[in-house]
Coordinates of C-alpha atoms in Angstrom, one line a residue:
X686 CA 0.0 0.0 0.0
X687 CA 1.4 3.5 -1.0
X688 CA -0.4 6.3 1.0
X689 CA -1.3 9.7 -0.6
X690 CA 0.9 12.5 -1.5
X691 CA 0.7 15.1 1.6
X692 CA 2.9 18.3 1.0
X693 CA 5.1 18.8 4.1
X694 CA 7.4 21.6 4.9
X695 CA 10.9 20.8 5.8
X696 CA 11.3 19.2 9.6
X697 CA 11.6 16.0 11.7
X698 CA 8.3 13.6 11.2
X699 CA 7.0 10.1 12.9
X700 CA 5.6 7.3 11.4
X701 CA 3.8 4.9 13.8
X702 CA 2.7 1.4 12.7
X703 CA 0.4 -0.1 14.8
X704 CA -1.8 -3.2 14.9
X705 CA -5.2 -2.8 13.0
X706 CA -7.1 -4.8 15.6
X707 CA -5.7 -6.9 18.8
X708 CA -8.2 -9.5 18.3
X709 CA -6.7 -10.0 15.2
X710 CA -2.8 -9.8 15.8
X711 CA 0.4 -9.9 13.0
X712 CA 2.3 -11.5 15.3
X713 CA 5.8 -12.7 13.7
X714 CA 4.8 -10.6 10.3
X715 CA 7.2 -8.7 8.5
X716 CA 6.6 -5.3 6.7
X717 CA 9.1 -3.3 5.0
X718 CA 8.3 0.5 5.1
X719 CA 9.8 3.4 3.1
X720 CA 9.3 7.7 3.0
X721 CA 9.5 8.4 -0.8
X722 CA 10.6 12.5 -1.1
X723 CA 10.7 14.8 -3.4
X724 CA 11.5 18.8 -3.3
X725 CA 9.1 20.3 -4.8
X726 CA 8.0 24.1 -4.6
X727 CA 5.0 23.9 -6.6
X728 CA 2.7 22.2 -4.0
X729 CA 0.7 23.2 -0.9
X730 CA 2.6 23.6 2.4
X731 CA 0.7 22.4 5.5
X732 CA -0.4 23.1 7.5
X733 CA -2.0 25.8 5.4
X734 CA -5.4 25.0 6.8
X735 CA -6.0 28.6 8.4
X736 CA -5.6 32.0 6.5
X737 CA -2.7 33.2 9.0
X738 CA -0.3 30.9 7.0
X739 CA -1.2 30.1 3.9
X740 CA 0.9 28.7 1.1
X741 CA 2.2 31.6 -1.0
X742 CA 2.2 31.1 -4.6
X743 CA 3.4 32.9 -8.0
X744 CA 0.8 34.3 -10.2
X745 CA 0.6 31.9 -13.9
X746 CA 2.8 28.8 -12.0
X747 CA 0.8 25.9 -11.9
X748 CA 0.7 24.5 -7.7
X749 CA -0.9 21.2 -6.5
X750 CA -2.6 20.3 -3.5
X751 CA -4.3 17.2 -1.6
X752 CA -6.8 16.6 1.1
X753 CA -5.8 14.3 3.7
X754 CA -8.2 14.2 6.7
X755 CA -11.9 15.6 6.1
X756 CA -11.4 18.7 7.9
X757 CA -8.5 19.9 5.7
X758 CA -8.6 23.4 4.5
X759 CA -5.9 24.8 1.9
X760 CA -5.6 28.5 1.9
X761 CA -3.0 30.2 -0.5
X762 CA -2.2 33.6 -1.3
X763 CA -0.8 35.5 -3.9
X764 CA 0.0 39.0 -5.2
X765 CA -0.4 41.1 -7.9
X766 CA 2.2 43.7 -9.0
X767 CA -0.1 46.3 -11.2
X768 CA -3.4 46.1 -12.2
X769 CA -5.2 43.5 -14.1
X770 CA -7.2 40.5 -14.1
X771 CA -6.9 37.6 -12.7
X772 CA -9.2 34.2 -12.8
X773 CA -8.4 30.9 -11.1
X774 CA -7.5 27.5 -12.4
X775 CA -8.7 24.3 -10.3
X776 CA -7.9 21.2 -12.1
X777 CA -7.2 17.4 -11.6
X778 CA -4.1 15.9 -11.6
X779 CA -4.4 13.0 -13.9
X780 CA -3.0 10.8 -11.1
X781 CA -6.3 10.8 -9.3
X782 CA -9.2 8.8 -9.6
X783 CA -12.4 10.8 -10.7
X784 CA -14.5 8.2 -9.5
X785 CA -13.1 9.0 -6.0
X786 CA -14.0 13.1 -6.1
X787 CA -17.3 12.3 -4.4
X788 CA -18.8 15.9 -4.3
X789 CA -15.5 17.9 -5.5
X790 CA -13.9 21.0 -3.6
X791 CA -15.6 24.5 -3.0
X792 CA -13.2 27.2 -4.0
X793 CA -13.3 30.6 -2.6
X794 CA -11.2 33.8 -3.7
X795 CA -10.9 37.2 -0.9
X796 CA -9.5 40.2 -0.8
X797 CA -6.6 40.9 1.8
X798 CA -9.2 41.9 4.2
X799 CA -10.4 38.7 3.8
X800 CA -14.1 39.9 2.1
X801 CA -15.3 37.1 -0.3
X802 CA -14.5 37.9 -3.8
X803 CA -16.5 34.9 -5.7
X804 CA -16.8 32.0 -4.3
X805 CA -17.5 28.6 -6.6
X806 CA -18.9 25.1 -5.2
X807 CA -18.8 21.2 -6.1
X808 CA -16.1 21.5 -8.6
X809 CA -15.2 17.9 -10.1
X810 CA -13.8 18.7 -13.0
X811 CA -11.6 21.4 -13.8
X812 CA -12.9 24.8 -13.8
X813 CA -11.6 28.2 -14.5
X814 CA -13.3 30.9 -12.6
X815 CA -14.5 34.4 -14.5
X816 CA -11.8 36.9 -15.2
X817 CA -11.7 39.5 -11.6
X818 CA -10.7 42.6 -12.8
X819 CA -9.1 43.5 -9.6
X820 CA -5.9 46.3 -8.7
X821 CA -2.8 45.0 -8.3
X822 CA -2.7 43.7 -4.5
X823 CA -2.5 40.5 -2.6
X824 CA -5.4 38.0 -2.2
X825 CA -6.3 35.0 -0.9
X826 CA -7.7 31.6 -1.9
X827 CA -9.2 28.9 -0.2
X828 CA -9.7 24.8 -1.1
X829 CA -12.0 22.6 0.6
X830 CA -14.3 19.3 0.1
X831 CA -17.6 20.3 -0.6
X832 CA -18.9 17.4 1.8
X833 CA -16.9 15.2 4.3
X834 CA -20.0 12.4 3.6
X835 CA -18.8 12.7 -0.6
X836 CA -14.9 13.7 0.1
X837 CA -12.7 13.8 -2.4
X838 CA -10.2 12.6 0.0
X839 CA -6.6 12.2 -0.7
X840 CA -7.3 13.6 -4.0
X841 CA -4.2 15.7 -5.9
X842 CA -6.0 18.8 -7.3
X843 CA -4.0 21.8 -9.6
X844 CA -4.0 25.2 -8.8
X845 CA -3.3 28.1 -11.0
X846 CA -3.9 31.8 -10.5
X847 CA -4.1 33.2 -14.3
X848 CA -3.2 36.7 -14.5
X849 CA -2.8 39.5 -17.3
X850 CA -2.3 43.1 -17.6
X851 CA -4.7 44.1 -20.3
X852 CA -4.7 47.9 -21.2
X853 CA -7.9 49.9 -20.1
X854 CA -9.4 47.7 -17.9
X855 CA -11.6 48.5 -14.7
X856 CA -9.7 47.8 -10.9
X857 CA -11.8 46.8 -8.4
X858 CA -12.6 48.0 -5.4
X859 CA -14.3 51.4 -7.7
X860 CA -17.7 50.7 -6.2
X861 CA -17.8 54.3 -4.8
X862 CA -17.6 57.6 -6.3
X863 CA -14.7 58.2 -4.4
X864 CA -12.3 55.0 -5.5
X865 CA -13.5 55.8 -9.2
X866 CA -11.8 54.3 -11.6
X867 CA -9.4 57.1 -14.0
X868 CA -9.8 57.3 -17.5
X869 CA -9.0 58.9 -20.7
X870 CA -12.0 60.3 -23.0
X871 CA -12.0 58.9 -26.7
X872 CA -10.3 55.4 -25.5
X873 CA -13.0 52.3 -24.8
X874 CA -12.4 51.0 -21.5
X875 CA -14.0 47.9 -20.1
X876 CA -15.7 46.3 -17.0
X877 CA -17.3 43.6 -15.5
X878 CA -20.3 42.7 -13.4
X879 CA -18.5 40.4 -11.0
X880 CA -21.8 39.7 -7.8
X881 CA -25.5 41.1 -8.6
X882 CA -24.6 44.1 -6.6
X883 CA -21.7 45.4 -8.3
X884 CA -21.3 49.2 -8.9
X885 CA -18.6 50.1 -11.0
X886 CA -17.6 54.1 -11.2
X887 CA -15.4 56.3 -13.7
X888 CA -13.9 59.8 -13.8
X889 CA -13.5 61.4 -16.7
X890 CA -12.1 65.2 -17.8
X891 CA -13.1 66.1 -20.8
X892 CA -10.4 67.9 -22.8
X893 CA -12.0 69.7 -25.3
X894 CA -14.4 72.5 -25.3
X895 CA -17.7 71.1 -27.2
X896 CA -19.6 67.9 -26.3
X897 CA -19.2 64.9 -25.2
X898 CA -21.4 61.2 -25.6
X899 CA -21.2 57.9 -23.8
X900 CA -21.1 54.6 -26.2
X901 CA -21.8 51.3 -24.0
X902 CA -21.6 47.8 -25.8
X903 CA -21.6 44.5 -24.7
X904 CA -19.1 42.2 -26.1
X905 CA -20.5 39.7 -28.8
X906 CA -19.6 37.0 -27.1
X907 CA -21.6 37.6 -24.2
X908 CA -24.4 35.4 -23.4
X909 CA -27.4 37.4 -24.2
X910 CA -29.5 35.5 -21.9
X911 CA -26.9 36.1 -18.6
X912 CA -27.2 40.2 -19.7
X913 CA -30.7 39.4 -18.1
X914 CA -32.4 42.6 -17.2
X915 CA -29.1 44.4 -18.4
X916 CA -27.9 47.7 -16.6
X917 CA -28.2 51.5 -15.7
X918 CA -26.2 53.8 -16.9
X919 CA -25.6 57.6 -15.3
X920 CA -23.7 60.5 -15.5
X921 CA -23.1 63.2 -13.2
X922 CA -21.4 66.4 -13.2
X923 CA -18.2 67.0 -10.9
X924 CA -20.7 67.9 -8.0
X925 CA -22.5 64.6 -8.8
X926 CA -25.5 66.2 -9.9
X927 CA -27.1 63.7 -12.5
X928 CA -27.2 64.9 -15.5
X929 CA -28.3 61.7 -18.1
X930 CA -29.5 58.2 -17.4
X931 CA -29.7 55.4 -19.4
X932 CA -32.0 52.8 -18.0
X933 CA -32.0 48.7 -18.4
X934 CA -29.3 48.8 -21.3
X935 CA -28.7 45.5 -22.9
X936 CA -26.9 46.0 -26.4
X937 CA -25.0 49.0 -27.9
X938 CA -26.3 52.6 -27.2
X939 CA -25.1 55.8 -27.2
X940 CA -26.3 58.9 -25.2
X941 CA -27.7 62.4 -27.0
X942 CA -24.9 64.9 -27.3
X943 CA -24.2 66.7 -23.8
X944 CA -22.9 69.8 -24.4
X945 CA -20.3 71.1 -21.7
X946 CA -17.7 72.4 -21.7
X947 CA -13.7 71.0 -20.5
X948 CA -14.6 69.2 -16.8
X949 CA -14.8 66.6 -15.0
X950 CA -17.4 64.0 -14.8
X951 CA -18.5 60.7 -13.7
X952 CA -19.9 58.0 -14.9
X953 CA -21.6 54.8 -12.9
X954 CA -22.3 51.3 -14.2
X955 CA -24.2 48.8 -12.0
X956 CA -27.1 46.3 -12.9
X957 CA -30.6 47.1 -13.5
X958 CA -32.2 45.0 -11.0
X959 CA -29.5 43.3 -8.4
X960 CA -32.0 40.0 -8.9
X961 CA -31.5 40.1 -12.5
X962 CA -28.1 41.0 -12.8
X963 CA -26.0 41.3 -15.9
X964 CA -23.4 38.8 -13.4
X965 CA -20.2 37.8 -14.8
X966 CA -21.1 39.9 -18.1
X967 CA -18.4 41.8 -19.5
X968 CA -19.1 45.4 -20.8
X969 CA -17.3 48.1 -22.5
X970 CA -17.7 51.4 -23.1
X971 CA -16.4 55.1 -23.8
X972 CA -16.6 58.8 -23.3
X973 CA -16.4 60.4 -27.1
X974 CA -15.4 64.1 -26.6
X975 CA -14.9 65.9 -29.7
X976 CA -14.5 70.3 -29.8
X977 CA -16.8 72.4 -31.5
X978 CA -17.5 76.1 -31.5
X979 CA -21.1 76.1 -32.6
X980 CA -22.6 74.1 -29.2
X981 CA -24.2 75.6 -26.0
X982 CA -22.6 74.5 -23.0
X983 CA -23.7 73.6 -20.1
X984 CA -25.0 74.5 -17.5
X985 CA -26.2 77.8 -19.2
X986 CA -29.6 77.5 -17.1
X987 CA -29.3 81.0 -15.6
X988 CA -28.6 84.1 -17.0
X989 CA -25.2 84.6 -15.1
X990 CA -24.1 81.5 -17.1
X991 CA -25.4 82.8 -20.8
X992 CA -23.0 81.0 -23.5
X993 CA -22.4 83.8 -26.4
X994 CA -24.0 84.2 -29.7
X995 CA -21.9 85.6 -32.4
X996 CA -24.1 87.5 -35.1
X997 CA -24.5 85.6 -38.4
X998 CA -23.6 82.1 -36.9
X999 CA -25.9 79.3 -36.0
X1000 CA -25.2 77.5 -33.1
X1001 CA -26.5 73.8 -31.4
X1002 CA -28.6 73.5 -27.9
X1003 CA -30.1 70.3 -26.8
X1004 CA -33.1 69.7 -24.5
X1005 CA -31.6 67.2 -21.8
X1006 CA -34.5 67.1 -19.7
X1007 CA -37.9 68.6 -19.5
X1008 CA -37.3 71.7 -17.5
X1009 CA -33.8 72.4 -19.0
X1010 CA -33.2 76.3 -19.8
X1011 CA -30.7 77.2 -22.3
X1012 CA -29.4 80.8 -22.0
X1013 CA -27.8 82.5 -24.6
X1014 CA -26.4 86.6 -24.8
X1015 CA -25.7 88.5 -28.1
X1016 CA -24.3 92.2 -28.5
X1017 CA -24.8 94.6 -30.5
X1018 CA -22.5 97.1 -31.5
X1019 CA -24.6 99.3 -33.3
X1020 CA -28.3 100.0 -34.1
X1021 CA -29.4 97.5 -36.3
X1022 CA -31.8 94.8 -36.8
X1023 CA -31.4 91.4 -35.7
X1024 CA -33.1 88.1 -37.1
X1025 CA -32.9 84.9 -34.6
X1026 CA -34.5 81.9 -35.6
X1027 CA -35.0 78.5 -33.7
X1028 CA -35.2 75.6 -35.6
X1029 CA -35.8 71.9 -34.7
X1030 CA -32.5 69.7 -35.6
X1031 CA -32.7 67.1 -38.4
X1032 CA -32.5 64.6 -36.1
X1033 CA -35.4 65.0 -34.4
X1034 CA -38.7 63.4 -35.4
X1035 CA -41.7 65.3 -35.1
X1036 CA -43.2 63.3 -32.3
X1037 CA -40.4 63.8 -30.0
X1038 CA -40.9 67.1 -30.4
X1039 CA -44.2 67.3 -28.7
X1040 CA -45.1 70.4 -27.9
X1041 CA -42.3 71.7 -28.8
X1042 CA -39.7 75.4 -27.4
X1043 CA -40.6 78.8 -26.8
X1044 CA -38.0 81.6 -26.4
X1045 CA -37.6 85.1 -25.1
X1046 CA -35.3 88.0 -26.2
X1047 CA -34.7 90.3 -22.3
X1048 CA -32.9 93.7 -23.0
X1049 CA -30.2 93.9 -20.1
X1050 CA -32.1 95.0 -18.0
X1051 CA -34.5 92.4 -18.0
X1052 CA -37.4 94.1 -20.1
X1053 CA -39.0 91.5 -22.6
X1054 CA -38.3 92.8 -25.7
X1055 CA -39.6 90.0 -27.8
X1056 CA -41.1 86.1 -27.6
X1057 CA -41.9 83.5 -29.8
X1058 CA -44.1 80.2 -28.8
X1059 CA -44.6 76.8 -29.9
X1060 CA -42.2 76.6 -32.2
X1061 CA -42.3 72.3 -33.2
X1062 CA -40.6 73.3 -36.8
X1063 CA -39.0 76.7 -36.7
X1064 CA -40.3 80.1 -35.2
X1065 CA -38.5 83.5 -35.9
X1066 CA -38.6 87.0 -35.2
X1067 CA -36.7 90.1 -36.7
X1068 CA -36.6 92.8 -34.5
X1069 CA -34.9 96.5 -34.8
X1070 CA -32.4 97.0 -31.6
X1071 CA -29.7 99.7 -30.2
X1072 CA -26.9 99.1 -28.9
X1073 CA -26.2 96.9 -26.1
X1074 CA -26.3 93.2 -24.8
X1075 CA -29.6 91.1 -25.2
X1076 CA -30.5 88.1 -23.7
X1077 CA -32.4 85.0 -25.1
X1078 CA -34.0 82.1 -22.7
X1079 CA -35.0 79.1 -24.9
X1080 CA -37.4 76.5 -22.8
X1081 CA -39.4 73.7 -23.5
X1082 CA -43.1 75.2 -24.4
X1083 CA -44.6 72.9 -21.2
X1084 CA -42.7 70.3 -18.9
X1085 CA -44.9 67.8 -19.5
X1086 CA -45.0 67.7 -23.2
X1087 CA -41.4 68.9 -23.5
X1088 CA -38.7 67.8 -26.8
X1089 CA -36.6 65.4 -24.2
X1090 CA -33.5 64.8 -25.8
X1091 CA -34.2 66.7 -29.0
X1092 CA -31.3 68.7 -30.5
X1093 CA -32.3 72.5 -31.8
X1094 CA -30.3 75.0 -34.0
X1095 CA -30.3 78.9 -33.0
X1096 CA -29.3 81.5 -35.2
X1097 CA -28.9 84.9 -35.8
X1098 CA -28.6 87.3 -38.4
X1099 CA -27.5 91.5 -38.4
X1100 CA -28.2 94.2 -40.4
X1101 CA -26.5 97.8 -39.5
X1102 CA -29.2 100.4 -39.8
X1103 CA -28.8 103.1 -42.5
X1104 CA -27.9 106.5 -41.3
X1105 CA -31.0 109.1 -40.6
X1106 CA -32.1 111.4 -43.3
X1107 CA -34.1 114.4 -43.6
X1108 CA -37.2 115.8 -45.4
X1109 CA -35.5 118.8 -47.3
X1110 CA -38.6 119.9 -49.5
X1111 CA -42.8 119.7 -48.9
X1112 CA -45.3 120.9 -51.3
X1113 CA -48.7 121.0 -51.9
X1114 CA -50.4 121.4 -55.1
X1115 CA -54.0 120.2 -56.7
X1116 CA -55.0 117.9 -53.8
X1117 CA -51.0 116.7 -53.7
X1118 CA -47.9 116.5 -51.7
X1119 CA -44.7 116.5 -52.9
X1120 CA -41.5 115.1 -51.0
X1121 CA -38.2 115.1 -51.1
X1122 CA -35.6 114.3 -48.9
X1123 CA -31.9 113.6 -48.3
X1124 CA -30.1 110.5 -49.7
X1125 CA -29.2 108.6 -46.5
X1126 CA -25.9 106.9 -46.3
X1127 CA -26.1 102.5 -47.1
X1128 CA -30.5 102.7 -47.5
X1129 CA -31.8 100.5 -49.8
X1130 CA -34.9 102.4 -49.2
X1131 CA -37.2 104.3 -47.6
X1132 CA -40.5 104.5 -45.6
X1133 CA -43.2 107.5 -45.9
X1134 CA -45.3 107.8 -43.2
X1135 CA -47.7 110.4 -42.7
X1136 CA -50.0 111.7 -39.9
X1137 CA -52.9 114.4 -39.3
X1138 CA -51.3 115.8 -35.8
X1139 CA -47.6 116.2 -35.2
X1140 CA -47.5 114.0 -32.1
X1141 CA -50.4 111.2 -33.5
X1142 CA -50.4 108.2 -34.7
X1143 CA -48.0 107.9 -37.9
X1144 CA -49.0 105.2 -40.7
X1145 CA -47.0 104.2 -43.7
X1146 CA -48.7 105.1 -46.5
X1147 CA -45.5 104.2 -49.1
X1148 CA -41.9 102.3 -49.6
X1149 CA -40.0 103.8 -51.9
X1150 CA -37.7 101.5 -53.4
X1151 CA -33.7 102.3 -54.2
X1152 CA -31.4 104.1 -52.8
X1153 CA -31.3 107.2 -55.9
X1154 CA -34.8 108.1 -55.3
X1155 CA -35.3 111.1 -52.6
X1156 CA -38.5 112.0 -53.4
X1157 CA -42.5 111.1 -53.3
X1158 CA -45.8 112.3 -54.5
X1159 CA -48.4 111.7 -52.1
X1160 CA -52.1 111.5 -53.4
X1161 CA -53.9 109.5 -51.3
X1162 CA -57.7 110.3 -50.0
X1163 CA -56.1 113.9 -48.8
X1164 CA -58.4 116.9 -47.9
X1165 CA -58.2 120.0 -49.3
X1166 CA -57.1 122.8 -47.1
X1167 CA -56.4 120.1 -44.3
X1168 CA -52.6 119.9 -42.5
X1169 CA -50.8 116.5 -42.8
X1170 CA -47.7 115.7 -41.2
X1171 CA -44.9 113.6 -42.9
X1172 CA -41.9 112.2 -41.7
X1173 CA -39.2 109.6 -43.6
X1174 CA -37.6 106.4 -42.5
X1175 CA -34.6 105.0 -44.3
X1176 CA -34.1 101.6 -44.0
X1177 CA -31.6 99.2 -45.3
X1178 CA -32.4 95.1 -46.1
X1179 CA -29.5 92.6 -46.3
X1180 CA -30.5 88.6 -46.5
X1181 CA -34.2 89.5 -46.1
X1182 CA -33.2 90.9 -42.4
X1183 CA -34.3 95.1 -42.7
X1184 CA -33.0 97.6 -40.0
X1185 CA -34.9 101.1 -40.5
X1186 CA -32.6 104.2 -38.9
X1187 CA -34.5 106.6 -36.8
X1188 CA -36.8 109.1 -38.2
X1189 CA -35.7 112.2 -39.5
X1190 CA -37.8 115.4 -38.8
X1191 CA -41.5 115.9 -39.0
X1192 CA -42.7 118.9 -41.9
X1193 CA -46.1 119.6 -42.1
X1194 CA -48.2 121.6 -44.9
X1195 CA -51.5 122.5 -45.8
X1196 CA -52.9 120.9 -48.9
X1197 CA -53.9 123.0 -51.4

């Protein structure tokens, strides 16, 4: 009879042969007896049976052990030098009988505080646990028979800790904002759901001014049936104020565009529903920041925080959530008309629209200078204004009907109003009044108005067309020996937008 191999550390040992039974006595019987040894650093050391001394072992070196006695417990431990992942081996040496594994071994992984890591049970055949994407630190490991009525006594099992440095990879423990993981924008990174209560968190400064989106795919080889109920993905600003979610994700999606500016931000990953976890489903994902000059940037909610229009460009604003407020500030350097328009982005559909934005144009002093409402395709106003800063608020036309998620464009266009001019000549004659006036520096027209008081009501009663002509001959439903009072705008008209310069002076005359 040849006992089983039992892993020994160096020393002085006993061997005691005894009788089996004294009823039944070898009296006179010879037995020759012999201690076989071999060095051998790849195998257990007892007694490694508690997790003050376990047997330490090299990370990608293949170690045996053996249970003995039915209480036997093998712990190991091993370290890690950087971060990476690392999934455990147990095999059978092909010494052993398979017929005598009974139940197999439980096998259970910890941190070095001794907190269970994954934990696997009645293994009796060999088995390679998921990949832990863990940072680089020691941990422990510990082999025992699933059931001393099944044992899979004095059975030589293999042991292997597999470990790699793959680039971009989550560390564990980033379950809190505060141990987030670090990472780069414009690079996919990758994680893993490791128990059904597994948060995952990432920090992120964006490096260029203009927007930024979150892709998150699941690797195709990942059992779609295992991504069960899937899992929630959110994003928060450096004050972890949440600023998108994305909600039982189970294949490749991609948020709207956020537009903000260079921060910091962080991301969290954890399942959907903790009782139908994504577990042991690897994920991947990145944060695609590209610059642009033409986005708002939040958050411009206030009107402290207004991001600047630039007269005769069109800029992007998104509607992240239903009460979002997107405030914008233009100047104006001199009098002049202005043209801003609103317009619904290609890629939103008419029902996501809903109900659609709204938008007001303050003066800086907060006095409403203009508004336009339910705008679902494009609404637009042209207004005359002087110099100064103005101020636009763009909100969603009501909460509860709001374009969620619906991408807008805002533009503006200016036209410098023509200098003043003046009514030079007036003369009546045979029910008629002749104009004339003084060519006004850059019109491309002008307005007559006329009026029977000098401080009433003035209506335009002609445009004359072209910036030659000074003069008009006014015959319309005029009473003879009545006044009338006439004064002349200029105006000028550049890309359909028309600015009209202050009146001149007011004549009056008598018709004759």
């Amino acid at each position: 009879m040849t006992t089983a191999k039992m892993a020994l550390p160096k020393g002085d040992y006993y061997v005691v042969v005894t009788e089996q039974h004294s009823s039944f006595p070898t009296n006179g019987c010879e037995y020759a007896i012999k201690a076989d040894y071999t060095v051998d650093s790849h195998w257990e050391t007892e007694s490694n049976n508690d997790n003050r001394v376990p047997t330490v072992i090299k990370v990608n070196e293949q170690y045996k052990g053996v249970h003995t006695v039915y209480e036997d417990q093998d712990w190991y431990k091993f370290t890690t030098t950087k971060d990476g992942k690392f999934s455990v081996t147990l095999s059978i040496d092909d010494a052993t009988n398979v017929d005598a594994i009974g139940w197999g071994w439980n096998l259970a992984i910890y941190d070095s505080e001794f907190n269970e890591i994954k934990r696997y049970s009645s293994i009796d055949r060999a088995t390679t646990t998921v990949e832990l994407p863990f940072a680089k630190g020691t941990y422990y490991l510990k082999v025992e028979m699933q059931s001393t009525s099944f044992p899979c006594l004095d059975c030589v099992y293999g042991i292997k800790v597999n470990y790699k440095t793959p680039a971009r990879w989550e560390s564990e423990y980033n379950d809190e904002n505060k141990y987030a993981e670090v990472i780069n924008v414009n690079e996919v990174w990758n994680g893993s759901t490791y128990h059904t209560e597994d948060t995952d968190w990432y920090k992120v400064k964006t490096t260029k001014a203009g927007y930024f989106q979150v892709e998150f795919t699941v690797p195709f080889e990942v059992d779609s049936e295992k991504i069960s109920w899937g899992w929630d993905v959110t994003i928060y600003d450096k004050n972890f104020n949440e600023i998108k979610e994305m909600s039982g994700v189970k294949s490749k999606v991609r948020t709207i565009i956020l537009p903000y500016g260079k921060d910091t931000f962080y991301i969290k990953i954890e399942p959907q529903h903790s009782s139908f976890a994504p577990l042991d489903c690897d994920y991947s994902f990145q944060v695609i920041n590209k610059a642009a000059s033409n986005y708002e940037s939040e958050n411009n909610d206030i009107k402290k925080k207004a991001d600047t229009l630039t007269l005769g460009k069109t800029y992007n604003g998104v509607t992240n959530h239903s009460e979002d407020e997107d405030w914008y500030k233009f100047k104006v350097a001199k009098n002049g008309a202005v043209k801003l328009e609103l317009k619904k982005h290609s890629s939103a559909s008419a029902d996501d629209i809903s109900w659609g934005w709204s938008y007001v144009i303050y003066d800086k002093n907060n006095n409403e200078v203009a508004e336009v409402s339910n705008i679902k395709s494009k609404g637009a106003t042209t207004i005359n204004l002087k110099k100064g800063t103005y101020y636009v608020q763009v909100e969603t036309q009501h909460s509860s009907f709001a374009p969620t998620e619906c991408r807008y464009t805002i533009s503006t266009k200016f036209t410098q109003a023509p200098s003043a001019t003046k009514i030079t000549s007036i003369k009546s004659k045979a029910k008629k009044v002749t104009l004339k006036w003084k060519k006004s520096a850059n019109a491309t027209g002008y307005y007559v108005y006329r009026c029977e008081s000098k401080n009433g009501e003035y209506k335009k009663i002609a445009t004359v067309k072209g910036a030659k002509k000074t003069n008009y001959t006014d015959k319309k439903s005029l009473k003879k020996g009545k006044k009338y009072y006439y004064k002349i705008v200029a105006y000028k008209t550049v890309a359909k937008v028309t600015a009209n310069a202050n009146a001149g002076n007011i004549k009056f005359v008598k018709v004759k």
